[in-house]
Every structure is written in structure tokens, then in C-alpha cells.
Coordinates of C-alpha atoms and ligand atoms in Angstrom, one line a residue:
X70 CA -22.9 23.8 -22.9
X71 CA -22.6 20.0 -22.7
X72 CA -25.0 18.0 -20.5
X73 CA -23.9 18.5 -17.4
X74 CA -24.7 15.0 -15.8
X75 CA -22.0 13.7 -18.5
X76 CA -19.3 15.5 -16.3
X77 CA -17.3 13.3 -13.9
X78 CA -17.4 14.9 -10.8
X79 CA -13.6 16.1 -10.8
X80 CA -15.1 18.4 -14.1
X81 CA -18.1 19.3 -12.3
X82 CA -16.0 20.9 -9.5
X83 CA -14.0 22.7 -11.7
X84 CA -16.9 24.1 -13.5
X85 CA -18.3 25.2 -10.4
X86 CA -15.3 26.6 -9.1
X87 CA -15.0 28.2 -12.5
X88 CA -18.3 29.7 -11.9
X89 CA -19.2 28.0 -15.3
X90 CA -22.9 27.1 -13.7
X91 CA -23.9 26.7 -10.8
X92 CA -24.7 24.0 -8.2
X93 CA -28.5 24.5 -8.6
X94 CA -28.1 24.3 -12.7
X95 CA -25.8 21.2 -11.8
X96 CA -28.8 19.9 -9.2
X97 CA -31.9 20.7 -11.4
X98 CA -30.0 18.4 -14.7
X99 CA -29.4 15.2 -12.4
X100 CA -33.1 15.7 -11.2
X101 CA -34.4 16.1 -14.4
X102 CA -32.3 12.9 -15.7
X103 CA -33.5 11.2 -12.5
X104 CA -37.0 11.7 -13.6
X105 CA -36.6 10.7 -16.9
X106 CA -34.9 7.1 -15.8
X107 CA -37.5 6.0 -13.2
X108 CA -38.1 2.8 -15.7
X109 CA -34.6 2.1 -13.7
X110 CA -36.0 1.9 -10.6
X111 CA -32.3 3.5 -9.2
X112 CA -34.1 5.2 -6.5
X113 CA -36.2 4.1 -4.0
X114 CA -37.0 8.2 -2.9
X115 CA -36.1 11.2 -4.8
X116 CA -35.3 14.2 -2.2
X117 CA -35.6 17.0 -5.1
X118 CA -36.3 20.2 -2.4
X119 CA -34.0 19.1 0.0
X120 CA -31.2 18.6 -3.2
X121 CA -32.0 22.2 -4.3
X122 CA -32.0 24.0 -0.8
X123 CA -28.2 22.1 -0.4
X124 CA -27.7 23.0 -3.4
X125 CA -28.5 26.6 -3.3
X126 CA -26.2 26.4 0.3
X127 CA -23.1 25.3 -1.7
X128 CA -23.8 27.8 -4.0
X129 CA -23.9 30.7 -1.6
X130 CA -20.9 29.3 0.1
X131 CA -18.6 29.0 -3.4
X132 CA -19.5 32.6 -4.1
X133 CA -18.4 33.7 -0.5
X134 CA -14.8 31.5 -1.3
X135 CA -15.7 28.9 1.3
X136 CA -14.9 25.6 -1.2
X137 CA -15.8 22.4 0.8
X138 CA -13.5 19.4 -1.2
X139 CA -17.4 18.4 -2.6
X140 CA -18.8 21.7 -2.3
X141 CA -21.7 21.9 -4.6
X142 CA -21.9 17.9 -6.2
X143 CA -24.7 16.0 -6.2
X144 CA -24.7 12.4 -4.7
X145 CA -27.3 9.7 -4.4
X146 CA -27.3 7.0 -1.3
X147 CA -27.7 3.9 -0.6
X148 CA -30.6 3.3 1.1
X149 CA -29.1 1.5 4.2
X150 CA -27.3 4.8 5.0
X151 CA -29.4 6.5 7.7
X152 CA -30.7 10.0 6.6
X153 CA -32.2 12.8 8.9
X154 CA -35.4 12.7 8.5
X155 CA -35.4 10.9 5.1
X156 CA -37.0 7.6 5.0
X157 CA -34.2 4.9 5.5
X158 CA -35.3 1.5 4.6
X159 CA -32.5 -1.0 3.8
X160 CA -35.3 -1.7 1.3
X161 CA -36.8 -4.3 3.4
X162 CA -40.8 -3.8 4.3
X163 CA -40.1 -4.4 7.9
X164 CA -38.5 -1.2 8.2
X165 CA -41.6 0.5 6.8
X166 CA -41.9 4.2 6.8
X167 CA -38.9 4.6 9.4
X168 CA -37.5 7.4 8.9
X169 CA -33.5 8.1 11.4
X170 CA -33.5 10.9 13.9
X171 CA -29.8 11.1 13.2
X172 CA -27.5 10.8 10.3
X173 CA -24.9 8.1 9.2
X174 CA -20.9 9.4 10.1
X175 CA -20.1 8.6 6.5
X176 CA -23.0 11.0 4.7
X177 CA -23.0 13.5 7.5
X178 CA -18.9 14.0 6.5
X179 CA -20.0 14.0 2.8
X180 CA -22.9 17.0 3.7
X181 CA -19.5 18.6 6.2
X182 CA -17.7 18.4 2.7
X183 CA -20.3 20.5 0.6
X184 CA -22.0 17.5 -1.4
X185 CA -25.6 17.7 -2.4
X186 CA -28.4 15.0 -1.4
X187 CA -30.4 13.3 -4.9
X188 CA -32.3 10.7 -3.0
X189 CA -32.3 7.7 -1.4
X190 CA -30.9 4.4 -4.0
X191 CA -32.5 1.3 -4.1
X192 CA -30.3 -2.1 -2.6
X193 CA -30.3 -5.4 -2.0
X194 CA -33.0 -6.3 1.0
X195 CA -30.5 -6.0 3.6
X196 CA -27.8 -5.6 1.0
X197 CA -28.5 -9.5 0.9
X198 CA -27.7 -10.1 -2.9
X199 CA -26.1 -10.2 -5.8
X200 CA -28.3 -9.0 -8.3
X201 CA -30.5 -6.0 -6.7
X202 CA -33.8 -8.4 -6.6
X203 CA -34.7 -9.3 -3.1
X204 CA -35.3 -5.0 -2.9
X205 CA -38.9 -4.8 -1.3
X206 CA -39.0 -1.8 -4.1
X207 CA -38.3 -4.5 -6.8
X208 CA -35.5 -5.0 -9.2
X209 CA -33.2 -2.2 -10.8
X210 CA -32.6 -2.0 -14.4
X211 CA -28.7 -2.0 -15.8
X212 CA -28.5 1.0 -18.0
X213 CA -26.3 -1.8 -20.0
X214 CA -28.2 -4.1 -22.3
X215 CA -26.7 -6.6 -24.8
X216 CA -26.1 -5.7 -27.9
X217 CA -29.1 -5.7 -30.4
X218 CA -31.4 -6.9 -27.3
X219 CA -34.2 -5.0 -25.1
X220 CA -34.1 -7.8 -22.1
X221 CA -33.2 -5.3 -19.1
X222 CA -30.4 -6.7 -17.2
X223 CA -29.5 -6.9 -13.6
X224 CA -27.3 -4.2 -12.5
X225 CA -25.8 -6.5 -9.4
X226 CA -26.0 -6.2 -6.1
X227 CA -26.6 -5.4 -3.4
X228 CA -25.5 -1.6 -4.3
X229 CA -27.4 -1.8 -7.5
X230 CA -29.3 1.5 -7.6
X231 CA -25.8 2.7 -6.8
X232 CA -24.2 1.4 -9.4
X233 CA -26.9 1.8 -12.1
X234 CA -27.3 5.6 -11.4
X235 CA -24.1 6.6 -11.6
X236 CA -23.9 4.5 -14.8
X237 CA -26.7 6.4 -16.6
X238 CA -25.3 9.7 -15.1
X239 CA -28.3 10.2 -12.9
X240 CA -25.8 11.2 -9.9
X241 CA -22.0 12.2 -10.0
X242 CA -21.0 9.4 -7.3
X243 CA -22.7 7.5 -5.1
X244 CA -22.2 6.0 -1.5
X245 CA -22.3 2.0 -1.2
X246 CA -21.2 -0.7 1.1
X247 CA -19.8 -4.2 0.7
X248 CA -19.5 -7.0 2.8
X249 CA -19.0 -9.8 0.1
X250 CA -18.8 -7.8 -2.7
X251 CA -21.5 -5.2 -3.3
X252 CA -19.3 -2.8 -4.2
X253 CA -17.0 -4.5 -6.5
X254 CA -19.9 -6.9 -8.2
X255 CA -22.3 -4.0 -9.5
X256 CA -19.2 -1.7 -10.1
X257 CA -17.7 -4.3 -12.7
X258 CA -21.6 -5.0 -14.3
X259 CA -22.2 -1.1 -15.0
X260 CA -18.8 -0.2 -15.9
X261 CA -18.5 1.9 -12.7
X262 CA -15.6 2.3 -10.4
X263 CA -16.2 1.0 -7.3
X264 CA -13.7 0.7 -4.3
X265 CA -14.3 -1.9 -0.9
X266 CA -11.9 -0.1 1.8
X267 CA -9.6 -1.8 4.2
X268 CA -12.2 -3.0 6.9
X269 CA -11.7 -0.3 9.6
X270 CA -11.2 2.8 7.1
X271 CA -15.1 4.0 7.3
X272 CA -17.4 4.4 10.6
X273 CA -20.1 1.8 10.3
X274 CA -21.8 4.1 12.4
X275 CA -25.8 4.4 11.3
X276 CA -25.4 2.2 8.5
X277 CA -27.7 -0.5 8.7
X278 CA -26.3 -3.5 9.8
X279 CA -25.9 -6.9 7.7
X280 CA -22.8 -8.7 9.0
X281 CA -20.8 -6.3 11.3
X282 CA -17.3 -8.3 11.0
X283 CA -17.6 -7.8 7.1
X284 CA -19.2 -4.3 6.4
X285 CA -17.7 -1.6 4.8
X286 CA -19.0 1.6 3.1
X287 CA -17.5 3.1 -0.1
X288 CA -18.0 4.9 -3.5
X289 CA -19.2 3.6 -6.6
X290 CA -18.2 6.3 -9.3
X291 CA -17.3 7.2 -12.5
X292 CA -13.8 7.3 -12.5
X293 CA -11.1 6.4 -10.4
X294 CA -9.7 10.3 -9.7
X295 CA -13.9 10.7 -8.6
X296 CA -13.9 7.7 -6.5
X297 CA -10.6 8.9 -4.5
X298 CA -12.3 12.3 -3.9
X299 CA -15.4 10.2 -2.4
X300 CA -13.5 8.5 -0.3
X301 CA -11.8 11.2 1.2
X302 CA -14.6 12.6 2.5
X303 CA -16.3 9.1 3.6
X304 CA -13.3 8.0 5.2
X305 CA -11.8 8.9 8.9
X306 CA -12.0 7.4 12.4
X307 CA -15.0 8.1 14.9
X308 CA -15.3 7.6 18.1
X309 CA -19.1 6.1 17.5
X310 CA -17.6 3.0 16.3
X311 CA -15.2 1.3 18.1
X312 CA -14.2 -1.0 14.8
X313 CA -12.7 2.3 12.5
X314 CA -9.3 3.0 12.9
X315 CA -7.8 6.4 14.2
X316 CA -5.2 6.9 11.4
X317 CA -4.8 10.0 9.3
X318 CA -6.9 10.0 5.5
X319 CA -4.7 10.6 3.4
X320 CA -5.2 12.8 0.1
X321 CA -6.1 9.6 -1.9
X322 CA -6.7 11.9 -5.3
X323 CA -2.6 12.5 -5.2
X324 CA -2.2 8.9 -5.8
X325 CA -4.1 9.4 -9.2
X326 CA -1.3 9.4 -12.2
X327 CA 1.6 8.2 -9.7
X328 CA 4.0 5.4 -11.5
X329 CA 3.4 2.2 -10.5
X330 CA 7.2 1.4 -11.8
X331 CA 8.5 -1.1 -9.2
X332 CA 5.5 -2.5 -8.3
X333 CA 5.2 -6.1 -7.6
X334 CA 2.0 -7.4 -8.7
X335 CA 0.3 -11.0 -7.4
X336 CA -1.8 -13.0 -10.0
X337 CA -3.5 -15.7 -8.1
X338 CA -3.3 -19.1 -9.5
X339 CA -6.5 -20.5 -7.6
X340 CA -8.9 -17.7 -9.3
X341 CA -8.6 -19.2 -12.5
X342 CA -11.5 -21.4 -12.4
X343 CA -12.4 -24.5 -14.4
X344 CA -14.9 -23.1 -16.7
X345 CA -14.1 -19.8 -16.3
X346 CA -15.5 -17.6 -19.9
X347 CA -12.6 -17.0 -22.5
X348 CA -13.7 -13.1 -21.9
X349 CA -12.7 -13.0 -18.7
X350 CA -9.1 -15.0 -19.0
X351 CA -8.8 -12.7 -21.8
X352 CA -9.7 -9.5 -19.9
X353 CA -7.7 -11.3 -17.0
X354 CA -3.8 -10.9 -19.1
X355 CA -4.8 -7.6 -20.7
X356 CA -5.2 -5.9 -17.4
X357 CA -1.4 -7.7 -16.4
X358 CA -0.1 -6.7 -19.9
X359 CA -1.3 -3.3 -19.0
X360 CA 0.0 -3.0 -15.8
X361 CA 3.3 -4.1 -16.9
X362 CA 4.0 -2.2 -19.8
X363 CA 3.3 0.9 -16.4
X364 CA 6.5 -0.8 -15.2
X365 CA 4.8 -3.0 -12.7
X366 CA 6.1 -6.4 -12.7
X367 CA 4.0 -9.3 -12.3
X368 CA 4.2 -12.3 -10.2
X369 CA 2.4 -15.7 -10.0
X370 CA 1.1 -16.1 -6.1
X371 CA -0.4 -18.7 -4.5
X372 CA -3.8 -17.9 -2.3
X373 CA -4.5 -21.8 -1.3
X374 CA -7.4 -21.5 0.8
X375 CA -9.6 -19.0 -1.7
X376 CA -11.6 -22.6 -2.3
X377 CA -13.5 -22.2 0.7
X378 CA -14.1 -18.5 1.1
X379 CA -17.5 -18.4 -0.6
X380 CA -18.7 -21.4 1.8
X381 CA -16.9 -19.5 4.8
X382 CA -18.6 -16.9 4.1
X383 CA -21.8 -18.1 4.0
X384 CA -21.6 -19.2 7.5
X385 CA -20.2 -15.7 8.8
X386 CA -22.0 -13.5 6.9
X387 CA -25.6 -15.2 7.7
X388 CA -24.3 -16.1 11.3
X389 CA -23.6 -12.6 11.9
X390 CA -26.7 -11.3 10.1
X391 CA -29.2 -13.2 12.3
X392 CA -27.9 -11.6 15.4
X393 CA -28.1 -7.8 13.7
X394 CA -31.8 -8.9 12.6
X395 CA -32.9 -9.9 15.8
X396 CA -33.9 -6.3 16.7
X397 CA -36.8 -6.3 14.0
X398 CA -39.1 -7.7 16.4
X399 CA -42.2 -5.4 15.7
X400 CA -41.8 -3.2 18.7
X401 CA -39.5 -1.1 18.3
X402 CA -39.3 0.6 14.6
X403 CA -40.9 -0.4 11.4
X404 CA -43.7 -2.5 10.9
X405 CA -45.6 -4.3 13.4
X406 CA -48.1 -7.1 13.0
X407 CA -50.1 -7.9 15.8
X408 CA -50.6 -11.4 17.7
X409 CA -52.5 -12.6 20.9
X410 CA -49.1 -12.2 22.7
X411 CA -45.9 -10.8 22.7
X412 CA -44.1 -13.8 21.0
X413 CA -46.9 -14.3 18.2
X414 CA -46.5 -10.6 17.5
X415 CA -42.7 -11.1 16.8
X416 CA -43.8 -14.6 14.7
X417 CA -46.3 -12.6 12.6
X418 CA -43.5 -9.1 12.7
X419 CA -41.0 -11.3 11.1
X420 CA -42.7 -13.4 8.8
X421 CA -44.5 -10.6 7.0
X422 CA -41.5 -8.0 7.2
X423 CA -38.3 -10.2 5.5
X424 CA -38.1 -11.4 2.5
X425 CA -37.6 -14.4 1.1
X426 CA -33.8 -14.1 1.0
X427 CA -33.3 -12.4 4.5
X428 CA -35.8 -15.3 5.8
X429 CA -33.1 -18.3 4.3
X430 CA -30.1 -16.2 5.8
X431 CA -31.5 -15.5 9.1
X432 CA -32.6 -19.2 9.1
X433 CA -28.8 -20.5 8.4
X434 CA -27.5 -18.1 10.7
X435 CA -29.3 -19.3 13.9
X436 CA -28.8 -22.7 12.5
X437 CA -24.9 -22.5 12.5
X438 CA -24.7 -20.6 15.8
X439 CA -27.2 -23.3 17.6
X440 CA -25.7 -25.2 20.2
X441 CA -24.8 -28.8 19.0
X442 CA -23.7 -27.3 15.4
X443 CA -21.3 -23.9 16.2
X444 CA -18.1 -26.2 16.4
X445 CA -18.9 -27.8 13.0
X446 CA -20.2 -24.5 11.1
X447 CA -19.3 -21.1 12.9
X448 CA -15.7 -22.0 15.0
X449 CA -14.8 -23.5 11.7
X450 CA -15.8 -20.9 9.2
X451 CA -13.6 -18.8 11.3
X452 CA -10.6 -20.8 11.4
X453 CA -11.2 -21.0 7.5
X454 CA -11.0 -17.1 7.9
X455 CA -7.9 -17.0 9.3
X456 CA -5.9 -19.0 7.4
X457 CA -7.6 -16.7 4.0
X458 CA -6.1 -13.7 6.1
X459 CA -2.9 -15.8 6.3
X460 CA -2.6 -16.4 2.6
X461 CA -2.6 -12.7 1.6
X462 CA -0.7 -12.1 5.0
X463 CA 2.2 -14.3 3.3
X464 CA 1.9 -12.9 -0.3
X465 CA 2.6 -9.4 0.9
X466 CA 5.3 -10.2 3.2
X467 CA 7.0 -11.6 0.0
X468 CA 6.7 -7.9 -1.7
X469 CA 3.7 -8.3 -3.3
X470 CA 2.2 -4.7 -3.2
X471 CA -1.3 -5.5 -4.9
X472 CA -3.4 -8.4 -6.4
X473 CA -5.0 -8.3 -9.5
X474 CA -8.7 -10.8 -10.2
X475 CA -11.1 -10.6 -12.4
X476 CA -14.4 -8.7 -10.2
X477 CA -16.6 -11.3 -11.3
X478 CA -17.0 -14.5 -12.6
X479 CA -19.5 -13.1 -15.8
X480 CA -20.9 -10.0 -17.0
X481 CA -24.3 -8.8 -16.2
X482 CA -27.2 -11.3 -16.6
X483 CA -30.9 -11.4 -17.1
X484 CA -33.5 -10.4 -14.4
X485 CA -35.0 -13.8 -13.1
X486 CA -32.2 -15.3 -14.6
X487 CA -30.1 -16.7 -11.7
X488 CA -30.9 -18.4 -8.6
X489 CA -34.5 -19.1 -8.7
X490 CA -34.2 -22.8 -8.0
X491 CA -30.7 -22.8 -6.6
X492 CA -29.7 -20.1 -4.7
X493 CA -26.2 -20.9 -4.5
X494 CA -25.8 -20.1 -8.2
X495 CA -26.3 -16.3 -7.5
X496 CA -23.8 -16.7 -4.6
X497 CA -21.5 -17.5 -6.7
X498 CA -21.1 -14.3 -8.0
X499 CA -19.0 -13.5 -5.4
X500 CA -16.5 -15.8 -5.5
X501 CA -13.5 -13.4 -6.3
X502 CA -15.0 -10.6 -4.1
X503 CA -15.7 -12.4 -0.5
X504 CA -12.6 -13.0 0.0
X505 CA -11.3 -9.4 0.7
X506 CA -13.8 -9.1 3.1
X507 CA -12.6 -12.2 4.6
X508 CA -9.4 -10.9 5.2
X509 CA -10.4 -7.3 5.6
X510 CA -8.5 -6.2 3.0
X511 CA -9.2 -2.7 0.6
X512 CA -10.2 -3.8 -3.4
X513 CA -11.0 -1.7 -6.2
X514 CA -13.3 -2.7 -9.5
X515 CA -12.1 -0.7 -12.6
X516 CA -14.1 -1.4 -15.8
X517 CA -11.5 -3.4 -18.3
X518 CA -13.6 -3.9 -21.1
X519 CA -16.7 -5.9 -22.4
X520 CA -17.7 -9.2 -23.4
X521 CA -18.7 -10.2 -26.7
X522 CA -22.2 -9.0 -26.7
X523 CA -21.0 -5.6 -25.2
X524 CA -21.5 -5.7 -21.9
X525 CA -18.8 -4.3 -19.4
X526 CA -16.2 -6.4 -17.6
X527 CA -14.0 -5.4 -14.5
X528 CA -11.2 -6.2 -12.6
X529 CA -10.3 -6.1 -9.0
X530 CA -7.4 -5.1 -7.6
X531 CA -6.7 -6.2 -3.9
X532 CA -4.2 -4.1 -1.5
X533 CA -2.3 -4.6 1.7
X534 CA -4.5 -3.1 4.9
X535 CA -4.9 0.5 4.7
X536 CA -3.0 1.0 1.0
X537 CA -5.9 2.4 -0.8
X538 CA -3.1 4.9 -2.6
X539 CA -1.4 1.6 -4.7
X540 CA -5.4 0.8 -5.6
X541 CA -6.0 4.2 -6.7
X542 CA -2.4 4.6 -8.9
X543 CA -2.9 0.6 -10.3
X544 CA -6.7 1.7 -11.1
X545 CA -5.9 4.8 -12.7
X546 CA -3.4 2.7 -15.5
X547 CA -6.1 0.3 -16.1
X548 CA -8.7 3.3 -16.5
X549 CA -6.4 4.9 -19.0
X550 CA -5.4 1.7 -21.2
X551 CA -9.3 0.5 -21.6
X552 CA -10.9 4.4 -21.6
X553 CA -14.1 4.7 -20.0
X554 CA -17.3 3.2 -21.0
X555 CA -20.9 4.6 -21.5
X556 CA -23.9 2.8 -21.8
X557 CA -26.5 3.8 -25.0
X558 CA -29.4 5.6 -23.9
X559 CA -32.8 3.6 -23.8
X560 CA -34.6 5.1 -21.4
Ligands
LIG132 N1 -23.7 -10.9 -2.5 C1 -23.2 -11.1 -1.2 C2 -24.3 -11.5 -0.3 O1 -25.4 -11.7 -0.7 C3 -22.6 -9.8 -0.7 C4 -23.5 -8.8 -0.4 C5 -22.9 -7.6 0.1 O2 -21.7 -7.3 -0.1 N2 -23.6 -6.8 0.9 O3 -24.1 -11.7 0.9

């Protein structure tokens, strides 16, 4: 029998609806593999009893007929998901050892479907990243390395234990979230699939909150016919959160293999940056030559205001995140450090519990909210937000049914090797990704191709609010033209 963590996950539910093995054979090889990677540092806890007894569950269920769409299929999550009764940490040492009395809407739907917990992946501190570093766990290894070198390689962020254990087939999918580009970023550097949904399409409800104007949750995966069965399950309204939208899920799997024929397809002039690598122009008209020779046809599109996303966004997404940080005061979960009174013991809470990273965003946020500076930073950023919106608002009212970008502006680097003295270096990472979440728009990452020393590349696809389908079918033709891609195993 082959390995049975090299399965995608639409093979693995076959197998088990074959009765080819079992859920617990299916469990006990991603544990195993899990156990043999933890140089990866992918998770941050490993659940194996609880993974077995689901798995055992699913098991007894697919013998009894009951099929759940992810009945047997074992997951790992991000840690900013709350789990019952699993330690939840946004990876930040101020949550400590707190562990939720309730369960995020998202995973609680994917358990309602059948899937199987793996553990809890590592993330970004506060998914505040680009490069899975700030983790109080410490960084995650890509499962990618250039060729003929052993330097171990970020995996991106802030969903990088996502991304870098579905990579080196250590889970069969794996939940994420994105509020500049978490999903898309790590997706692109792992050769992962990785889809951001429209702003509205997931609850938010017990994911931990960075920036709640922004956040979304999604899958990172193998494939794009696996991500579509993720999201399926992750997606649907709820009444806990007053931001996700009561409109039907639709079967986003059917839209795997539909013709794209027709299609009108926007190539943004202002994402072709000065300096931009040959690789990624390259990649960049391969992906449109691909696309048209599926009967799309492609149309030049202007998007003048992308020049100020990333700066927009570092006003929102800090602005927002110093408000949702304000409740890690020392008194009510997580760590406390004590002080001679109530304030010092909030002073010491804080100082000791965020990293550096969360400590500069928090900083900036109060900063641009402060009386005296909101006009100039926040009120602005948001104007600048609106007219983003307004530029894809215009390309689709001219037809345009999708946009295709690069994902990212290079391909994996070095750990250390960004941002140390400059932090705006590392956000610049996200300068084809923020703006989605800007306008609240669904994107997709599909792995394209590599670069010259072998490392993968991606590209994004952007879609009109709540057209995941078009993502999924445009996806699916770049999947098939560049095949998949698997990283050598080092570990
Ligand atoms: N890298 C971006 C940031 O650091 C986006 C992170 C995210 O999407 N969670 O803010």
C-alpha cells in the first residue's frame, strides 16, 4: 500500500469509503510522520489520543453508512483556533497554559463533518508575521530547501505550521486564517494551496482576534479539489458573529474541472513592480498563457490605488489589533505578573507576555488612534481603504470575473534573514496579498512553479465578493498546467 500521508485528502476519502484502511490506520501514519518531523517545529501540541479516539468515532460511523463530507480525515489547526480543552495559545506567552471552555464555529463544523483532530500548529505571535518567527514556540522549518543547500527556510507566515505540515504531508489539510495575507504568503512558499475567503464567508467566532475588520479563516491544502472540500465545511453563517453572512455554501468541490471559457481575466498593471525577480514576471505570463489557452481571455486592468495598501494597512491592521489586545491585562486568562497595584500588574503583564513584534504593533496602533493623530493616520487609512474597494468595485463592474497576481513578491527566504533591522522589509511580503483584505475580497494561492534554485512560486487569484466557485475552477487550470509539487525529504 502506498504511504498513506502522500494521499490528498479527496483519495483518502475514497480509500476510506472504499474500506481500503481505516481512519485509525490513516490517524496512526500522520502521527507517526508528525513525530518523525518535529525538527519542523509545525506543531506547537500534538493531540495523538484525542486524534485516535475521533478517529476510531469516524470509523464506527463509516461502517454504520453514516459518511460525514470529512468523515474519517485527519486535520491539524492553527493555534489561534480555540479548542475544547486543548491548549489555545495564539502562540504568544501571554496566553500561557489557557486552555478554551468552548470550541471555535469553524473547527466545531469541521469535527460536525467527521474530520479528525492532529494537534494544535504553530503561527505567527498573534498571526503578526510574515515569516512564522515572532511564535513564542520559535520558528518553523519549510520542508523546501534550495537546491544543493541545508539552510532551513522560513515557511511564511503567520499560518506557517499550517502550511509547512501539510507540505511535508504531516496532515491532509489544515485550518488557517489571513488578515494580510497569511494564507496566501505561506501557501505560495510551500507549494500549498491556500484560499483567503470573501470577508464575511467564515464565523470569526472563537478565533483569536488580531484585526477584526480584516480576519478571515480558511484552508491551506494540498490541492485545490481538497481545499474546496475544507471550505465547505468551514464556511456558513452563525449567529455568534454578527460580521458572517447568512447565504447558502455552496458545493464549492463542483466548481473543480468547470470551463473557465468566457472568462474575463484582470492583470493588474500596478503589481508589476520596479525590481520585481525575472521568476516571478516569468511565472506571472505563464499562469495568463495558461489560463487562456482554458478559453479565458485576458484583460489589462487598472487597480490605481494598490500603492498605498501596504501602508493602509499598517495603520488598520495595528489600529485594530491594539484594541483586541487590550484584554491581556493579566487578570483575566493567561499569564499574570504581579505589581504593587493594579496598573503596575498590567505594566509588568504586558511587557513580559508580547513579543517583540506584537509590542511595535500594539505601540503603532494606540499611536494612530490617539487623539491629535486619528485624522492624519486612522480616518485616512480608511478613506485609502475605500477607494482600494473602489478600484476592484470598477474592474468587475467592467466584466472582469477574476484577478490574477503573483502571491508574493519572492520565494521562501532564510530564517533571520529578513527584517531584523528594518521591519518594513518583512512587511513587504505582503504587498500583493493585503490588498484583498482591504477590500474584503476572496483570493486563492495555487503553486505555479519554482524559482531557479527550486523553491516553489505561487499565484493569486482574486474574485468578486462571495465567488469562491470562479477561484476554485481558475485554480484548478493552473493546478493542472504546473502539476503539483513535493518537497525532498530531509527530515
Ligand atoms: N503579514 C501580515 C502581518 O504581519 C499579515 C498577517 C496575517 O495575515 N495574519 O500583519
Amino acid at each position: 500500500m502506498t504511504d498513506l500521508t502522500s494521499l490528498t485528502l479527496a483519495e483518502a476519502r475514497k480509500g476510506l469509503a472504499d474500506k481500503t484502511f481505516t481512519s485509525l490506520e490513516l490517524t496512526d501514519a500522520h502521527l507517526s510522520a508528525i513525530e518523525a518531523a518535529r525538527v519542523l517545529n509545525a506543531f506547537v501540541m500534538e493531540t495523538p489520543d484525542q486524534a485516535r479516539a475521533m478517529a476510531r468515532e469516524a470509523d464506527a460511523k463509516i461502517a454504520k453508512g453514516e459518511v460525514g463530507p470529512l468523515a474519517g480525515i485527519p486535520l491539524g489547526i492553527k493555534d489561534l483556533f480555540a479548542t475544547k480543552g486543548v491548549r489555545t495559545t495564539a502562540c504568544s506567552k501571554i496566553l500561557g497554559n489557557f486552555v478554551p471552555t468552548y470550541e471555535s464555529t469553524v473547527t466545531s463544523q469541521l469535527w460536525r463533518d467527521g474530520a479528525v483532530m492532529l494537534g494544535k500548529l504553530n503561527n505567527d505571535e498573534f498571526a503578526m508575521g510574515s515569516a512564522n518567527e515572532t511564535s513564542c514556540f520559535g520558528p518553523v522549518g519549510n520542508p523546501w530547501r534550495r537546491e544543493g543547500s541545508n539552510t532551513t527556510l522560513v515557511p511564511g507566515g503567520s499560518s506557517g505550521g499550517s502550511a509547512s505540515a501539510v507540505a511535508a504531508l504531516l496532515c491532509m489539510g489544515a485550518t488557517a486564517t489571513d488578515t494580510g495575507g497569511s494564507i496566501r504568503q505561506p501557501a505560495a512558499f510551500t507549494a500549498t494551496v491556500g484560499i483567503k475567503p470573501t470577508y464575511g464567508r467564515c464565523s470569526r467566532w472563537g478565533i483569536v482576534a488580531f484585526a477584526s475588520s480584516l480576519d478571515q479563516a480558511g484552508p491551506i491544502a494540498r490541492t485545490t479539489r481538497d481545499a474546496a472540500m475544507l471550505l465547505r465545511s468551514m464556511a456558513g453563517h452563525d449567529p455568534k458573529d454578527t460580521t458572517s453572512v447568512d447565504i447558502p455554501v455552496p458545493d464549492y468541490e463542483a466548481a473543480i474541472g468547470k470551463s473557465v471559457k468566457g472568462m474575463k481575466i484582470g492583470i493588474p498593471k500596478e503589481y508589476r513592480l520596479d525590481g520585481m525577480p525575472a521568476e516571478i514576471e516569468k511565472l506571472w505570463s505563464e499562469g495568463a498563457a495558461w489560463l487562456k489557452a482554458a478559453g479565458a481571455e485576458l484583460v489589462e486592468v487598472s487597480l490605481p490605488h494598490t500603492k498605498y495598501a501596504l501602508p493602509a494597512y499598517y495603520i488598520v491592521a495595528p489600529a485594530e489589533a491594539s484594541s483586541n489586545l487590550a484584554r491581556y491585562d493579566g487578570v483575566r486568562y493567561g499569564l499574570r505578573e504581579q505589581g504593587k497595584n493594579i496598573n503596575e500588574l498590567y505594566e509588568n503583564t504586558r511587557a513580559e507576555g508580547f513579543g517583540a513584534e506584537v509590542r511595535r504593533r500594539v505601540m503603532i496602533g494606540t499611536y494612530v488612534l490617539s487623539a491629535g493623530y486619528y485624522d492624519a493616520y486612522y480616518l485616512r487609512a480608511q478613506k485609502v481603504r475605500t477607494l482600494i474597494k473602489k478600484d476592484f468595485e470598477d474592474c468587475f463592474a467592467k466584466g472582469i470575473d477574476a484577478i490574477l497576481t503573483p502571491a508574493t513578491p519572492s520565494a521562501a527566504f532564510g530564517i533571520g534573514e529578513k527584517g531584523g533591522a528594518d521591519p518594513v522589509e518583512m512587511y513587504l511580503n505582503d504587498i500583493f496579498t493585503v490588498t484583498v483584505n482591504m477590500a474584503g475580497l476572496p483570493g486563492i494561492a495555487v503553486p505555479a512553479g519554482k524559482d531557479a534554485q527550486g523553491l516553489p512560486l505561487g499565484l493569486q487569484l482574486i474574485g468578486r465578493p462571495f465567488d469562491e466557485e470562479t477561484l476554485f475552477s481558475l485554480g484548478e487550470v493552473i493546478e493542472q498546467a504546473a502539476g503539483r509539487f513535493t518537497p525532498a525529504r530531509w527530515w
